[in-house]
Every structure is written in C-alpha cells, then in structure tokens.
Coordinates of C-alpha atoms in Angstrom, one line a residue:
Chain A
M1 CA -19.4 41.4 -23.4
R2 CA -21.6 38.6 -25.8
S3 CA -23.3 40.5 -27.8
A4 CA -26.7 42.3 -28.4
A5 CA -27.8 39.7 -30.7
A6 CA -27.0 36.6 -29.3
R7 CA -28.5 38.5 -25.4
T8 CA -31.7 38.5 -27.5
V9 CA -31.8 35.5 -29.4
R10 CA -30.9 34.2 -25.5
A11 CA -33.9 35.8 -23.9
I12 CA -36.5 34.6 -26.3
P13 CA -37.5 31.1 -25.1
T14 CA -37.5 33.0 -21.3
L15 CA -39.9 35.7 -23.4
L16 CA -41.8 33.3 -25.1
R17 CA -43.0 32.0 -21.7
I18 CA -43.9 35.0 -20.6
G19 CA -46.6 35.6 -23.4
L20 CA -47.9 32.4 -22.7
A21 CA -48.9 33.3 -19.3
E22 CA -50.1 36.8 -20.2
T23 CA -52.5 35.4 -22.3
V24 CA -53.7 33.0 -20.2
A25 CA -54.2 35.2 -17.6
Y26 CA -56.1 37.6 -19.8
R27 CA -58.0 35.2 -21.2
A28 CA -61.8 36.8 -21.0
E29 CA -59.4 39.6 -23.0
F30 CA -59.2 36.5 -24.8
I31 CA -61.7 35.5 -25.9
V32 CA -63.2 38.6 -26.8
W33 CA -60.9 38.9 -28.8
I34 CA -61.3 35.0 -30.7
L35 CA -64.8 36.7 -31.2
T36 CA -64.0 39.5 -33.2
T37 CA -62.1 37.5 -35.7
T38 CA -65.2 35.8 -37.3
M39 CA -65.5 38.4 -39.6
P40 CA -64.5 35.6 -42.1
L41 CA -68.2 33.7 -41.1
I42 CA -69.8 36.6 -41.5
M43 CA -68.6 37.2 -45.1
L44 CA -68.8 33.6 -46.0
G45 CA -72.7 33.0 -45.4
L46 CA -73.3 36.6 -47.1
W47 CA -71.3 35.1 -50.1
T48 CA -72.3 31.4 -50.4
T49 CA -75.3 32.9 -50.0
V50 CA -75.7 34.6 -53.6
A51 CA -73.3 32.1 -55.3
D52 CA -75.8 29.0 -54.7
E53 CA -77.8 30.9 -57.8
G54 CA -75.0 30.2 -59.3
P55 CA -72.0 31.5 -60.0
F56 CA -70.9 34.6 -59.1
Q57 CA -67.8 36.1 -61.5
A58 CA -66.1 33.1 -61.2
Y59 CA -67.0 31.8 -57.7
R60 CA -69.0 28.6 -57.2
S61 CA -70.3 28.3 -53.5
E62 CA -67.5 25.4 -52.4
D63 CA -64.9 28.4 -53.8
F64 CA -66.3 30.9 -51.4
V65 CA -66.3 29.2 -48.3
A66 CA -62.8 27.9 -49.2
Y67 CA -61.7 31.5 -49.8
Y68 CA -63.2 32.3 -46.2
L69 CA -62.2 29.6 -44.1
A70 CA -58.5 30.0 -45.6
M71 CA -59.0 33.5 -44.5
L72 CA -60.5 33.1 -41.2
I73 CA -57.2 30.3 -40.8
V74 CA -54.9 32.2 -41.9
R75 CA -56.0 35.4 -40.0
N76 CA -55.8 34.2 -37.1
L77 CA -52.1 33.0 -37.3
T78 CA -51.7 36.4 -38.4
G79 CA -53.6 38.9 -37.0
S80 CA -51.4 41.6 -33.9
W81 CA -53.1 44.5 -32.3
V82 CA -49.7 45.4 -31.9
A83 CA -50.0 49.8 -32.5
W84 CA -52.4 49.6 -30.3
Q85 CA -50.7 48.7 -27.8
V86 CA -47.0 50.9 -29.0
S87 CA -49.9 54.1 -29.3
E88 CA -51.1 53.5 -25.7
E89 CA -47.9 52.5 -24.4
I90 CA -46.9 56.1 -25.9
R91 CA -49.6 58.4 -25.0
L92 CA -49.8 56.7 -21.2
G93 CA -45.9 57.1 -20.9
T94 CA -45.5 53.2 -19.8
M95 CA -43.9 52.9 -22.5
S96 CA -40.4 54.4 -20.3
M97 CA -40.1 51.0 -18.5
R98 CA -39.7 48.9 -21.6
L99 CA -36.5 51.7 -22.8
L100 CA -35.0 51.0 -19.6
R101 CA -34.4 46.9 -20.8
P102 CA -31.0 46.2 -23.0
L103 CA -34.0 44.3 -25.2
H104 CA -35.5 46.7 -28.3
P105 CA -39.7 47.1 -27.3
M106 CA -40.4 45.2 -31.0
V107 CA -38.5 42.6 -30.2
A108 CA -40.4 41.7 -26.2
F109 CA -44.2 42.8 -28.5
A110 CA -43.3 40.2 -31.1
T111 CA -42.3 37.7 -29.0
S112 CA -46.0 38.6 -26.5
H113 CA -47.8 37.9 -29.5
L114 CA -46.1 34.7 -31.5
A115 CA -46.3 33.7 -27.6
A116 CA -50.2 34.2 -27.9
I117 CA -50.8 32.4 -31.5
P118 CA -51.4 29.1 -30.4
F119 CA -54.2 29.9 -28.2
R120 CA -55.9 32.3 -31.0
G121 CA -56.1 29.0 -32.7
L122 CA -57.1 26.9 -29.6
I123 CA -60.6 27.1 -31.0
A124 CA -60.9 29.1 -35.0
I125 CA -58.2 26.4 -36.7
P126 CA -59.4 23.4 -35.3
V127 CA -62.8 24.1 -36.8
A128 CA -61.2 26.0 -39.4
V129 CA -59.8 23.5 -40.9
A130 CA -62.7 20.7 -40.6
L131 CA -65.1 22.5 -42.6
L132 CA -62.8 23.8 -45.3
V133 CA -61.4 19.7 -45.3
S134 CA -64.7 18.4 -45.6
S135 CA -66.9 21.4 -47.4
G136 CA -64.5 23.0 -50.0
A137 CA -62.0 20.2 -50.3
S138 CA -62.3 20.2 -53.8
A139 CA -61.1 23.8 -54.4
L140 CA -57.8 23.2 -52.4
T141 CA -54.2 23.0 -54.3
H142 CA -53.2 19.3 -53.8
D143 CA -49.2 20.7 -54.5
P144 CA -47.0 19.9 -51.5
A145 CA -44.6 22.0 -52.8
Q146 CA -47.3 25.2 -53.0
L147 CA -48.4 24.5 -49.9
A148 CA -44.8 23.4 -48.1
L149 CA -44.5 26.8 -48.8
L150 CA -47.6 28.4 -47.2
I151 CA -45.7 27.9 -44.0
P152 CA -42.8 30.8 -44.6
S153 CA -46.4 32.6 -46.4
I154 CA -48.0 32.8 -43.4
A155 CA -44.2 33.5 -41.7
L156 CA -43.9 36.6 -43.8
G157 CA -47.9 37.8 -44.1
W158 CA -47.0 37.8 -39.6
I159 CA -43.8 40.2 -39.8
I160 CA -45.5 42.2 -42.2
G161 CA -48.4 43.0 -41.1
F162 CA -47.0 42.5 -37.2
A163 CA -43.9 46.0 -38.7
C164 CA -46.4 48.1 -40.2
L165 CA -48.6 48.0 -36.8
F166 CA -46.0 48.6 -34.8
A167 CA -44.7 52.0 -37.1
L168 CA -48.6 53.0 -36.6
G169 CA -48.5 52.7 -33.0
C170 CA -45.1 54.9 -33.5
L171 CA -47.2 57.6 -34.9
A172 CA -48.2 57.9 -31.6
F173 CA -44.8 60.2 -31.5
L174 CA -46.5 62.7 -33.5
V175 CA -49.7 62.6 -32.9
T176 CA -51.1 62.2 -29.4
Q177 CA -54.7 60.3 -30.8
T178 CA -54.1 57.6 -33.4
S179 CA -57.4 56.0 -33.5
A180 CA -58.9 58.2 -36.5
I181 CA -55.4 56.8 -38.6
G182 CA -55.2 53.5 -37.3
N183 CA -59.4 53.7 -38.9
I184 CA -58.6 54.2 -41.4
Y185 CA -55.6 51.6 -42.0
F186 CA -58.2 49.3 -41.1
T187 CA -60.5 49.8 -43.5
L188 CA -57.9 50.0 -46.0
F189 CA -56.3 46.7 -45.2
G190 CA -59.7 45.4 -44.9
I191 CA -60.1 46.1 -48.2
L192 CA -56.8 45.6 -49.8
S193 CA -56.0 42.3 -48.3
G194 CA -58.6 40.0 -49.7
Y195 CA -60.3 40.5 -46.2
L196 CA -64.0 41.5 -47.4
L197 CA -63.6 39.9 -50.3
P198 CA -61.2 38.5 -52.6
L199 CA -59.0 40.7 -54.4
D200 CA -59.7 39.3 -57.9
L201 CA -64.5 40.5 -57.9
L202 CA -62.8 43.9 -56.9
P203 CA -63.1 47.0 -60.0
S204 CA -59.5 46.0 -60.7
W205 CA -58.1 49.4 -61.3
I206 CA -58.8 48.6 -57.2
S207 CA -57.1 45.6 -57.5
R208 CA -53.9 47.8 -59.4
V209 CA -54.1 49.8 -56.6
A210 CA -53.9 46.7 -54.3
A211 CA -51.3 45.0 -55.5
C212 CA -48.9 48.2 -54.9
T213 CA -49.2 48.1 -50.9
P214 CA -48.7 45.0 -48.6
F215 CA -52.2 44.9 -47.4
P216 CA -52.5 41.9 -50.4
S217 CA -48.6 40.0 -48.6
M218 CA -50.8 40.3 -45.0
L219 CA -54.0 38.2 -46.0
G220 CA -54.5 37.4 -49.4
T221 CA -50.8 35.9 -50.5
P222 CA -50.9 32.8 -48.4
V223 CA -54.6 32.1 -48.3
R224 CA -54.4 32.4 -52.8
L225 CA -51.5 29.6 -52.2
L226 CA -53.4 27.6 -50.1
V227 CA -57.1 27.6 -52.1
H228 CA -55.8 28.4 -56.1
P229 CA -53.6 26.2 -57.4
M230 CA -50.7 27.7 -59.5
A231 CA -47.7 27.1 -60.7
R232 CA -44.6 26.9 -58.9
G233 CA -42.9 30.1 -60.4
D234 CA -45.3 31.8 -59.6
A235 CA -45.9 30.9 -55.9
L236 CA -42.8 31.6 -55.1
E237 CA -42.7 34.5 -57.1
L238 CA -45.6 35.4 -54.7
L239 CA -43.7 34.8 -51.6
A240 CA -40.5 36.8 -53.2
I241 CA -42.9 39.9 -53.7
Q242 CA -43.4 38.9 -49.3
G243 CA -40.5 39.1 -48.7
A244 CA -39.5 41.8 -49.9
W245 CA -42.4 43.2 -48.6
A246 CA -41.2 42.0 -45.0
V247 CA -38.1 43.6 -45.9
G248 CA -39.2 46.8 -45.9
A249 CA -42.3 47.0 -43.8
I250 CA -39.3 46.1 -41.0
A251 CA -36.3 49.0 -42.2
L252 CA -40.2 51.5 -41.9
A253 CA -40.9 50.2 -38.8
L254 CA -37.5 50.6 -37.1
T255 CA -37.1 53.9 -39.0
A256 CA -40.5 54.9 -37.1
W257 CA -39.0 53.9 -33.9
R258 CA -36.3 55.4 -34.5
V259 CA -37.1 59.0 -35.3
G260 CA -40.6 59.1 -32.9
L261 CA -38.2 58.2 -30.1
R262 CA -36.5 61.5 -30.1
R263 CA -39.8 63.3 -29.0
Y264 CA -40.3 60.6 -26.9
E265 CA -41.8 62.7 -23.7
A266 CA -42.5 60.3 -21.3
V267 CA -45.3 61.4 -19.3
G268 CA -46.1 61.1 -16.7
A269 CA -43.9 58.1 -16.1
Chain B
M1 CA -20.6 58.7 -12.9
I2 CA -22.6 61.0 -13.6
R3 CA -21.9 64.5 -15.5
A4 CA -24.1 67.0 -16.6
R5 CA -23.0 69.9 -18.5
D6 CA -25.7 72.8 -19.1
L7 CA -28.3 70.4 -19.5
T8 CA -31.9 71.6 -20.9
K9 CA -34.7 69.5 -22.1
H10 CA -37.7 71.9 -23.1
F11 CA -40.9 71.1 -24.2
R12 CA -44.0 72.1 -26.7
V13 CA -46.8 72.3 -24.6
H14 CA -50.4 72.7 -26.4
K15 CA -52.5 75.3 -24.3
R16 CA -56.0 76.1 -24.5
G17 CA -58.5 77.7 -21.8
S18 CA -61.5 75.7 -21.4
G19 CA -64.9 75.5 -22.8
L20 CA -66.5 74.4 -25.8
A21 CA -65.6 77.5 -27.5
A22 CA -62.1 77.4 -26.3
A23 CA -61.9 73.8 -27.3
L24 CA -63.2 74.4 -31.2
K25 CA -60.7 77.8 -31.3
S26 CA -57.9 75.0 -31.1
V27 CA -58.8 73.1 -33.9
V28 CA -58.9 76.5 -36.2
R29 CA -55.7 77.6 -34.1
R30 CA -53.8 75.8 -31.6
K31 CA -51.2 77.7 -29.3
Y32 CA -48.2 76.6 -28.6
E33 CA -46.3 77.8 -25.4
L34 CA -42.4 76.7 -25.0
V35 CA -42.5 75.1 -21.1
K36 CA -38.1 75.4 -19.6
A37 CA -38.2 71.9 -17.5
V38 CA -35.1 72.0 -17.2
D39 CA -32.9 75.1 -18.3
G40 CA -29.0 75.1 -17.9
V41 CA -28.5 72.6 -14.9
S42 CA -24.6 71.2 -14.3
F43 CA -23.8 69.5 -12.5
E44 CA -21.5 65.7 -11.5
I45 CA -21.9 63.6 -8.9
Q46 CA -18.9 60.5 -8.9
R47 CA -19.1 57.0 -8.1
G48 CA -20.6 55.5 -4.8
E49 CA -21.5 58.9 -3.6
R50 CA -25.6 59.2 -2.6
V51 CA -27.0 62.6 -3.3
G52 CA -30.8 63.9 -3.1
F53 CA -32.3 66.0 -5.2
L54 CA -34.6 68.3 -4.4
G55 CA -37.2 70.9 -5.9
P56 CA -40.7 71.7 -6.1
N57 CA -43.1 70.9 -8.1
G58 CA -42.6 70.8 -11.5
A59 CA -39.0 72.1 -11.0
G60 CA -37.6 69.7 -13.2
K61 CA -36.3 66.6 -11.0
T62 CA -38.0 63.9 -12.9
T63 CA -37.4 65.3 -16.4
T64 CA -33.6 65.2 -15.0
L65 CA -34.1 61.9 -14.0
K66 CA -35.3 61.1 -17.2
V67 CA -32.8 62.8 -19.5
L68 CA -29.6 60.7 -17.5
S69 CA -31.5 57.4 -17.7
G70 CA -32.0 57.8 -21.3
L71 CA -35.8 57.5 -21.7
L72 CA -36.4 61.9 -23.0
H73 CA -33.0 63.2 -25.5
P74 CA -32.2 66.5 -24.3
T75 CA -32.6 69.8 -25.9
S76 CA -28.9 70.9 -25.8
G77 CA -26.2 70.4 -23.7
E78 CA -24.1 66.9 -22.5
V79 CA -25.0 64.4 -20.8
E80 CA -22.6 60.8 -19.0
V81 CA -23.8 58.9 -17.8
E82 CA -21.1 55.7 -16.8
G83 CA -19.0 56.4 -19.6
F84 CA -21.7 56.6 -22.1
V85 CA -24.6 59.1 -23.3
P86 CA -28.3 57.8 -21.8
F87 CA -30.1 58.9 -25.0
R88 CA -28.5 56.3 -27.3
R89 CA -29.4 53.4 -24.6
A90 CA -26.3 51.5 -25.3
P91 CA -26.9 48.1 -23.7
E92 CA -24.4 48.3 -21.7
L93 CA -25.3 51.5 -20.0
L94 CA -28.9 50.2 -19.3
S95 CA -27.8 47.0 -17.5
A96 CA -25.2 49.3 -15.1
I97 CA -28.4 51.6 -14.2
T98 CA -32.0 51.1 -13.0
L99 CA -34.5 53.9 -12.8
V100 CA -37.1 53.5 -10.1
M101 CA -40.5 55.2 -10.2
G102 CA -42.7 54.7 -6.5
Q103 CA -45.5 56.0 -9.2
K104 CA -44.9 53.3 -11.7
S105 CA -45.0 50.1 -11.7
Q106 CA -41.9 47.6 -14.0
L107 CA -43.4 44.5 -12.4
I108 CA -45.9 42.7 -15.2
W109 CA -49.6 43.8 -13.8
D110 CA -50.8 40.2 -13.9
L111 CA -48.0 38.0 -13.1
P112 CA -46.0 37.2 -9.8
P113 CA -43.3 39.2 -9.4
A114 CA -41.4 36.1 -10.2
D115 CA -42.3 36.7 -14.0
T116 CA -41.0 39.7 -14.0
Y117 CA -37.5 39.0 -12.3
A118 CA -37.4 35.7 -15.0
M119 CA -38.4 37.5 -17.5
N120 CA -35.9 40.4 -17.1
R121 CA -32.6 38.0 -16.2
A122 CA -33.4 37.6 -20.2
V123 CA -33.0 40.1 -21.7
F124 CA -30.6 41.3 -19.3
D125 CA -28.3 38.4 -19.6
V126 CA -27.9 37.5 -16.1
P127 CA -25.7 34.2 -15.3
Q128 CA -28.3 32.2 -13.5
E129 CA -26.2 31.2 -10.5
A130 CA -25.8 35.4 -9.8
F131 CA -28.7 35.8 -10.4
E132 CA -30.3 33.4 -8.0
R133 CA -27.6 34.9 -5.4
A134 CA -28.8 38.0 -6.4
L135 CA -32.8 37.2 -5.9
K136 CA -32.0 34.9 -2.8
E137 CA -29.7 39.0 -1.1
L138 CA -32.6 40.8 -2.1
T139 CA -35.3 38.5 -0.8
E140 CA -34.1 38.6 2.8
L141 CA -32.9 42.3 3.3
L142 CA -36.9 43.5 1.5
E143 CA -38.7 40.4 3.1
L144 CA -39.8 39.5 0.5
G145 CA -40.9 35.9 1.4
D146 CA -43.9 34.6 -0.5
L147 CA -44.4 37.6 -1.9
V148 CA -43.1 37.0 -5.0
T149 CA -45.4 34.2 -5.8
K150 CA -48.2 36.5 -6.0
P151 CA -49.8 38.3 -8.7
T152 CA -49.2 42.1 -9.3
R153 CA -52.4 43.9 -8.7
Q154 CA -53.0 41.7 -5.2
L155 CA -49.6 43.2 -3.4
S156 CA -50.7 46.6 -1.2
L157 CA -48.6 49.5 -2.6
G158 CA -45.2 48.7 0.3
E159 CA -45.5 44.9 -0.8
R160 CA -44.7 45.7 -4.5
M161 CA -42.3 48.8 -4.4
K162 CA -40.2 46.1 -2.2
C163 CA -41.1 44.2 -5.3
E164 CA -40.1 46.6 -8.0
L165 CA -37.6 47.4 -6.2
A166 CA -35.8 43.9 -6.7
A167 CA -37.0 44.0 -10.0
A168 CA -34.9 46.8 -10.3
L169 CA -31.8 45.4 -8.8
L170 CA -31.8 41.8 -9.8
H171 CA -29.3 43.2 -13.0
G172 CA -26.8 44.7 -10.6
P173 CA -26.5 48.2 -11.4
T174 CA -24.3 50.7 -10.1
T175 CA -25.7 53.7 -10.9
L176 CA -29.6 53.6 -8.9
F177 CA -32.2 57.2 -9.8
L178 CA -34.9 56.8 -8.1
D179 CA -38.3 58.7 -8.1
E180 CA -39.8 59.2 -4.9
P181 CA -38.9 55.4 -3.5
T182 CA -41.0 56.1 -0.5
I183 CA -44.0 57.5 -2.1
G184 CA -47.3 55.8 -0.1
L185 CA -45.2 53.7 2.3
D186 CA -45.9 54.0 6.0
V187 CA -43.4 55.0 8.4
A188 CA -41.7 51.2 9.3
M189 CA -41.9 50.1 5.1
Q190 CA -39.8 54.4 4.7
L191 CA -38.0 53.2 7.3
A192 CA -36.4 49.4 5.2
I193 CA -36.3 50.9 1.8
R194 CA -34.2 54.2 3.3
D195 CA -32.2 50.5 5.1
F196 CA -31.4 49.1 2.5
V197 CA -30.3 52.1 -0.2
R198 CA -28.0 52.2 2.3
D199 CA -26.8 48.9 2.9
Y200 CA -27.2 48.3 -1.6
N201 CA -25.0 51.6 -1.6
Q202 CA -22.3 50.3 0.5
R203 CA -22.4 47.0 -0.6
H204 CA -22.0 47.4 -4.5
E205 CA -20.5 51.5 -3.6
A206 CA -23.1 52.4 -6.2
T207 CA -24.3 56.0 -7.9
V208 CA -27.5 56.6 -5.6
L209 CA -30.0 59.9 -7.6
L210 CA -32.8 60.4 -5.2
T211 CA -35.6 62.7 -5.3
S212 CA -38.0 62.7 -2.6
H213 CA -40.4 64.7 -0.8
Y214 CA -39.9 63.1 1.8
M215 CA -37.1 65.4 3.3
D216 CA -36.0 62.1 5.9
D217 CA -35.3 60.0 3.5
V218 CA -33.0 62.7 1.9
V219 CA -31.3 63.4 5.4
A220 CA -31.4 59.7 6.3
L221 CA -29.8 58.9 3.3
C222 CA -27.7 61.7 1.3
P223 CA -24.6 63.8 2.1
R224 CA -24.9 65.6 -0.4
I225 CA -28.3 68.1 -2.1
I226 CA -28.8 69.2 -5.6
V227 CA -32.0 71.5 -5.6
I228 CA -34.0 72.9 -9.0
D229 CA -36.4 75.1 -9.0
Q230 CA -37.6 76.2 -12.4
G231 CA -35.4 73.8 -14.0
K232 CA -32.6 76.0 -12.2
L233 CA -30.1 74.5 -10.2
I234 CA -29.8 76.7 -7.2
H235 CA -27.8 74.6 -4.9
D236 CA -25.1 71.7 -5.6
G237 CA -23.1 70.9 -2.3
D238 CA -23.1 69.1 1.2
L239 CA -26.7 69.1 3.2
R240 CA -25.3 70.1 6.8
A241 CA -23.2 73.4 5.0
L242 CA -26.8 74.4 3.1
V243 CA -28.5 74.0 6.3
K244 CA -25.9 76.5 7.8
Q245 CA -25.5 78.7 6.4
T246 CA -29.5 79.3 5.5
D247 CA -30.2 79.2 8.8
P248 CA -27.8 78.5 11.8
D249 CA -30.5 78.3 14.4
K250 CA -31.4 75.4 16.3
R251 CA -34.5 73.8 17.2
V252 CA -35.1 73.3 21.1
S253 CA -38.0 71.3 22.2
F254 CA -38.1 70.0 25.9
T255 CA -41.3 69.2 28.6
L256 CA -41.3 71.2 31.2
V257 CA -41.1 70.5 35.0
T258 CA -43.4 73.3 36.3
P259 CA -45.8 75.6 34.5
R260 CA -44.0 79.0 32.9
A261 CA -45.6 82.1 31.0
D262 CA -44.1 82.3 27.4
D263 CA -42.4 85.6 28.3
E264 CA -40.7 83.4 30.5
L265 CA -39.7 81.3 27.2
V266 CA -39.2 84.6 24.8
K267 CA -36.2 84.7 27.2
L268 CA -33.9 82.1 25.9
G269 CA -35.4 81.9 22.0
A270 CA -38.3 82.7 19.9
I271 CA -41.4 80.3 20.1
L272 CA -41.9 77.8 17.5
K273 CA -44.8 75.4 19.0
R274 CA -46.1 75.4 22.6
E275 CA -48.7 72.3 23.2
G276 CA -49.0 72.1 27.0
Q277 CA -45.6 72.1 29.1
R278 CA -44.0 70.5 25.8
A279 CA -42.2 73.4 23.8
T280 CA -39.7 74.1 20.7
L281 CA -37.5 76.9 20.4
R282 CA -35.3 78.6 18.2
V283 CA -32.3 79.2 19.4
G284 CA -28.8 81.5 17.7
E285 CA -25.9 78.7 18.1
K286 CA -24.1 81.2 20.6
D287 CA -26.3 81.4 22.8
L288 CA -26.8 77.2 22.2
P289 CA -25.1 76.3 25.9
A290 CA -26.7 79.2 28.1
V291 CA -30.1 77.8 27.1
V292 CA -29.9 73.9 27.0
G293 CA -28.2 75.1 30.4
H294 CA -31.2 77.2 31.9
L295 CA -32.9 75.0 31.0
L296 CA -32.6 71.6 32.7
G297 CA -29.9 73.2 34.8
E298 CA -33.3 75.7 37.2
W299 CA -35.9 74.2 35.0
K300 CA -35.2 70.6 34.9
A301 CA -36.9 70.6 31.9
T302 CA -37.2 66.7 30.7
D303 CA -37.0 65.5 26.9
L304 CA -35.0 68.0 26.1
A305 CA -33.9 67.4 21.8
I306 CA -31.8 70.2 19.8
E307 CA -32.3 69.9 16.3
D308 CA -31.3 71.5 12.7
P309 CA -33.9 73.3 11.1
P310 CA -36.6 70.6 9.0
L311 CA -34.9 70.7 5.6
E312 CA -38.6 72.0 4.6
E313 CA -38.0 74.9 6.2
I314 CA -34.5 75.4 5.0
L315 CA -35.9 74.3 0.7
R316 CA -38.9 77.4 1.4
V317 CA -36.2 79.8 2.4
M318 CA -33.9 78.7 -0.6
F319 CA -36.7 79.2 -2.9
G320 CA -38.0 82.2 -1.8
K321 CA -34.9 83.9 -3.0
A322 CA -34.7 82.0 -5.8
R323 CA -37.5 83.6 -7.0
E324 CA -37.0 86.9 -5.1
G325 CA -34.0 87.3 -7.6
R326 CA -35.6 85.9 -10.8
E327 CA -37.9 89.0 -10.0
A328 CA -35.4 91.5 -9.6
S329 CA -33.1 90.9 -12.9
S330 CA -36.2 90.5 -14.4

C-alpha cells in the first residue's frame, strides 16, 4: 500500500489543475474578489495626502507609496477565503463529500487556493510592481539577500493566514454561524497585521500586542522585508518568527479539525 | 463485511417555538432535546450481499449510513466496515467504500464530470491504466457518452445521477452505500440504475446497502432487508419470508370478459380494487389454485397476474405493529 503522504504529493499536480479550471469557471466572482483587495490603494491615497504636507512621523509620501503598494502585492499573494468555505460546507453538510475521499480537506482547500493565486495577481500585481518601482523605488530595500528572503516570507505568510482561517472555519463545528467571530478576526487582522496602516504608526501598546499575535507575520513581515532595509540577522529573525507561527497555526488548524470533526452532524447530506 | 453492534447515534437538537417572543426567549434560555436517531442497532452483512435498508422518514437510515461511511462518530456501540473503524477514516477504508446520496452531488458543479473523475483518480491514487479501463466500463454500462464533457450544472437530474454513480465507483470500491440513488429519476432510468447496481455487485462481489423510497428498487435488488423505525431495528432477514410472515395472502388481478357484480367477486376473495372489468382480489394461499382455476376456467378472465402484497403495505403493517408494541410497553 502506497503511503498516504506519497499519495497526497502525487495528487497535487492534478488538484492544482482542477483548481485552475475552477478559478476560470468562477471568473465573475473572481473579478469581484480582486476588486475587494484594493483597500491598500484607498489607504495609500489617504496617507499620501497627509504626508504631502510633510512627513507623518517617520513616513514621507514615497514611504507610504512603497508601503501600501507592497501591501497590495503581498495581500494578493497571501489572501485566503477558506474560513468562509469551511464554515459553509460544515453548516450545509457538503463537507461530507470531502470526507469520503482519502485526502485531508485542508490539503484540498490549500491546493485550490494556491491554484487561484496566479489569477488573483494577474491584474493587481503588475500594476503594483510598476507603480512601486516608478514611484516608491527609493523606499525599497536593495539588498538582494533580503529580497531573496521575501519568497519564503510570503510563503510562510500565506501558510499562517490560511491555517488560522481554516481553524476559524472549523468553529462551525461548534457554533452554526461563525460570521460574527469572523468579523472580530478580520477587524483584528486589519489593525494588527499592518494591513490598514504601518504597525509603527500605531500606539506602542498596540504594537506590543500585535507582536504577540500571528497577524504581523501574515502581512507585515513580508512588507517590511520589501520596503525596510535591515540587517540580515534581523531579517532572519523575522523569518524564524514566521516559521514558528506557521508551525503553530498548522497545529492549531489540525487540532481544530480533529476536535471539531467529532461533532460533525453531516446535516442535509 | 459490515458489522454494527449496539450502535447508537444521538443528536442534541435546539428546540424553539415560532414567533418573536420565542426567538427572544431562546436567546436567554435555550431548550435542547435529545434525538435518538439510531438506538441500539446491531447487524452483520457479509461480503457480496445486497441488503435493503428500509424505514419511514426519520427512522435513522441515513444516519446509520453516515456512521458506516465514517462521516459521523457514533455516540456508542461498535462499527466495523471492511475491517476498519469508519470514523477513523483510514485511507484504505475510504478507498474500499463509496457513498452515493441521491440528493447530494459529489461532482464539481461548474466543471464537466470528467474533471471530477480526474481528481478522484489522483486522490484515490488509481493507476492510469486501471482508471481508463474502469471509466470505459462505466461509460458503456451507464451509457454516459459525451455527458462527461458537459458542465455538471447543465446535466439533467438523470444524467447527473449516472455521472455521480460513475464518480463514486471509479476507484473500484467493494462496499457501496446507496442512499436513494434513484430519487427523482424516471422509470427507464431507475431500471437502468438497478441493472447497473446488480451487475456491479456480481462483477466485483461488492457489498451493497441500499435505502430507497421506491420499493421496486428494493424488491428488484435486495434478497435481504433490514427495517428500522425510530432508530430501532424491527426486522432483519429474507424479504420473501417477511412478506409471507406479515401478509401471506396473494393479490390476484384479472380482466373480466363478461361483467360480474361485486357480490360474485367477494365469493372468491376480498376486493382490493375494481375499475370496470379490471379487478384485484386478496386471496388466501390455500384458496389460490381453486380461485385461479375458477377465473380462467368458468369466467374466462384474461390478463391474470398473481403477486405478493406490495412491500409498502407490508412495511405499513410492520411499522403499525412496532408502534403499538412501543406504546404498550411504555
């Protein structure tokens, strides 16, 4: 009998291909999704207007341009909507069909999300990169080693966000409607990840709270690697923190799944 | 092989009255009710058996199938399917079973069934050659033709059910849990699916556990039936024995050549149905030869048919007796 892990690895190319096909099928929904990720551009307009009259704390106008365009890129590459999918499938009982297959649903959702990333970035990322290089190039890091760390950092940011959202979706095993809990999560995410504004512009106590949560590792860390030149040791430390959060988030997601599944009622299915 | 011993599955259900007052009250104080969907059911099914699983709505049939297929954790009791405990969802078990639910789709809605088949091939790790052989066989048996390349959402219910069956069987399962697989299908399609299930059972020595509201499905496919009502098992055995034990009388239907009054017919048996010259009588087993001789000889009746009572009637009698028994004991 071939091992389950090897079987899963062999299935991934097919799952990615099917995920791509689904992404293309849901194109209207997709365009709406792309439009919903433009919050950084709104914040960009707001803060550059403020900074035009002089630097706001340490941020000049071009710093804001670099920050929010970097945020737009990272958000497009790391965003996930798995919590909504998981909770809906649990609530409606359609999760049953996934449970009948010898593949962990977390892997199935992950591959379908990964397949969608190139399409999600199709419009936003080229525009953001062009603007970033033309308008905010002076604020970018130029250290190739630091830029190279950006790739694992974005991957870890995606893993942390995806796993936390998967765990959030698993709350539907316990409470039928998770949208209120989801709203709390996304409020905290918006503030503590640096999505709405740079963490160093927040009151120091909020920054300290944020540092104790996984949110900065989802978005803020890759953005900092892109726009804040730093010592290599500091960059590696940020990456190590992300790695630890990724392990913790995966453990949380798997535990939430295992515990929650005992309460699954497979209603209507 | 399937084995269930003292299987129970209870649900805690939130109870609430209708209206605003009840809604507000339920925010402060919630009332819950324990529903015993399955209540101490035991049975064994050997490999290759075709078993009908019957009961009225809410009897616990689908809940039992969900426990057997690993979707639900039982509240108590022991369950074993193909040597595995289902809720542990061992990959070997999931590769050996399938669950077809007539009211739920496992096909990817916006893609053609062929894409779901490709995904299942990868997930179940079916070698390409075996996959192509199975797909060819299923395409022929189910007459899928070019259905597999149309988006699922554009298929009719009957077409979709055929594609669902193929998706459920491509990995070659040896235990089939079929929950209303012919629901909503026309008669021709029901027959096609019955034939297909029987053929699959014989070719693969597959175990089949079937629930259906169409008693014809059960009569045609299942020599053995298990009946549950309100979560409790009330019969497990041979279908014909059940019919004989519950209502041994036969139904004799015929068309009269010359008109006869009801008074003449009741001398042969109780009239169950009368539409002009066509009639159906209920006749005891020992009187049957004489009645048939009379109808064919003296009355020259045509289109004569002798049948067992419909399974629906048998079950109605059974459920009535079971309820009376419960009421008496409580």
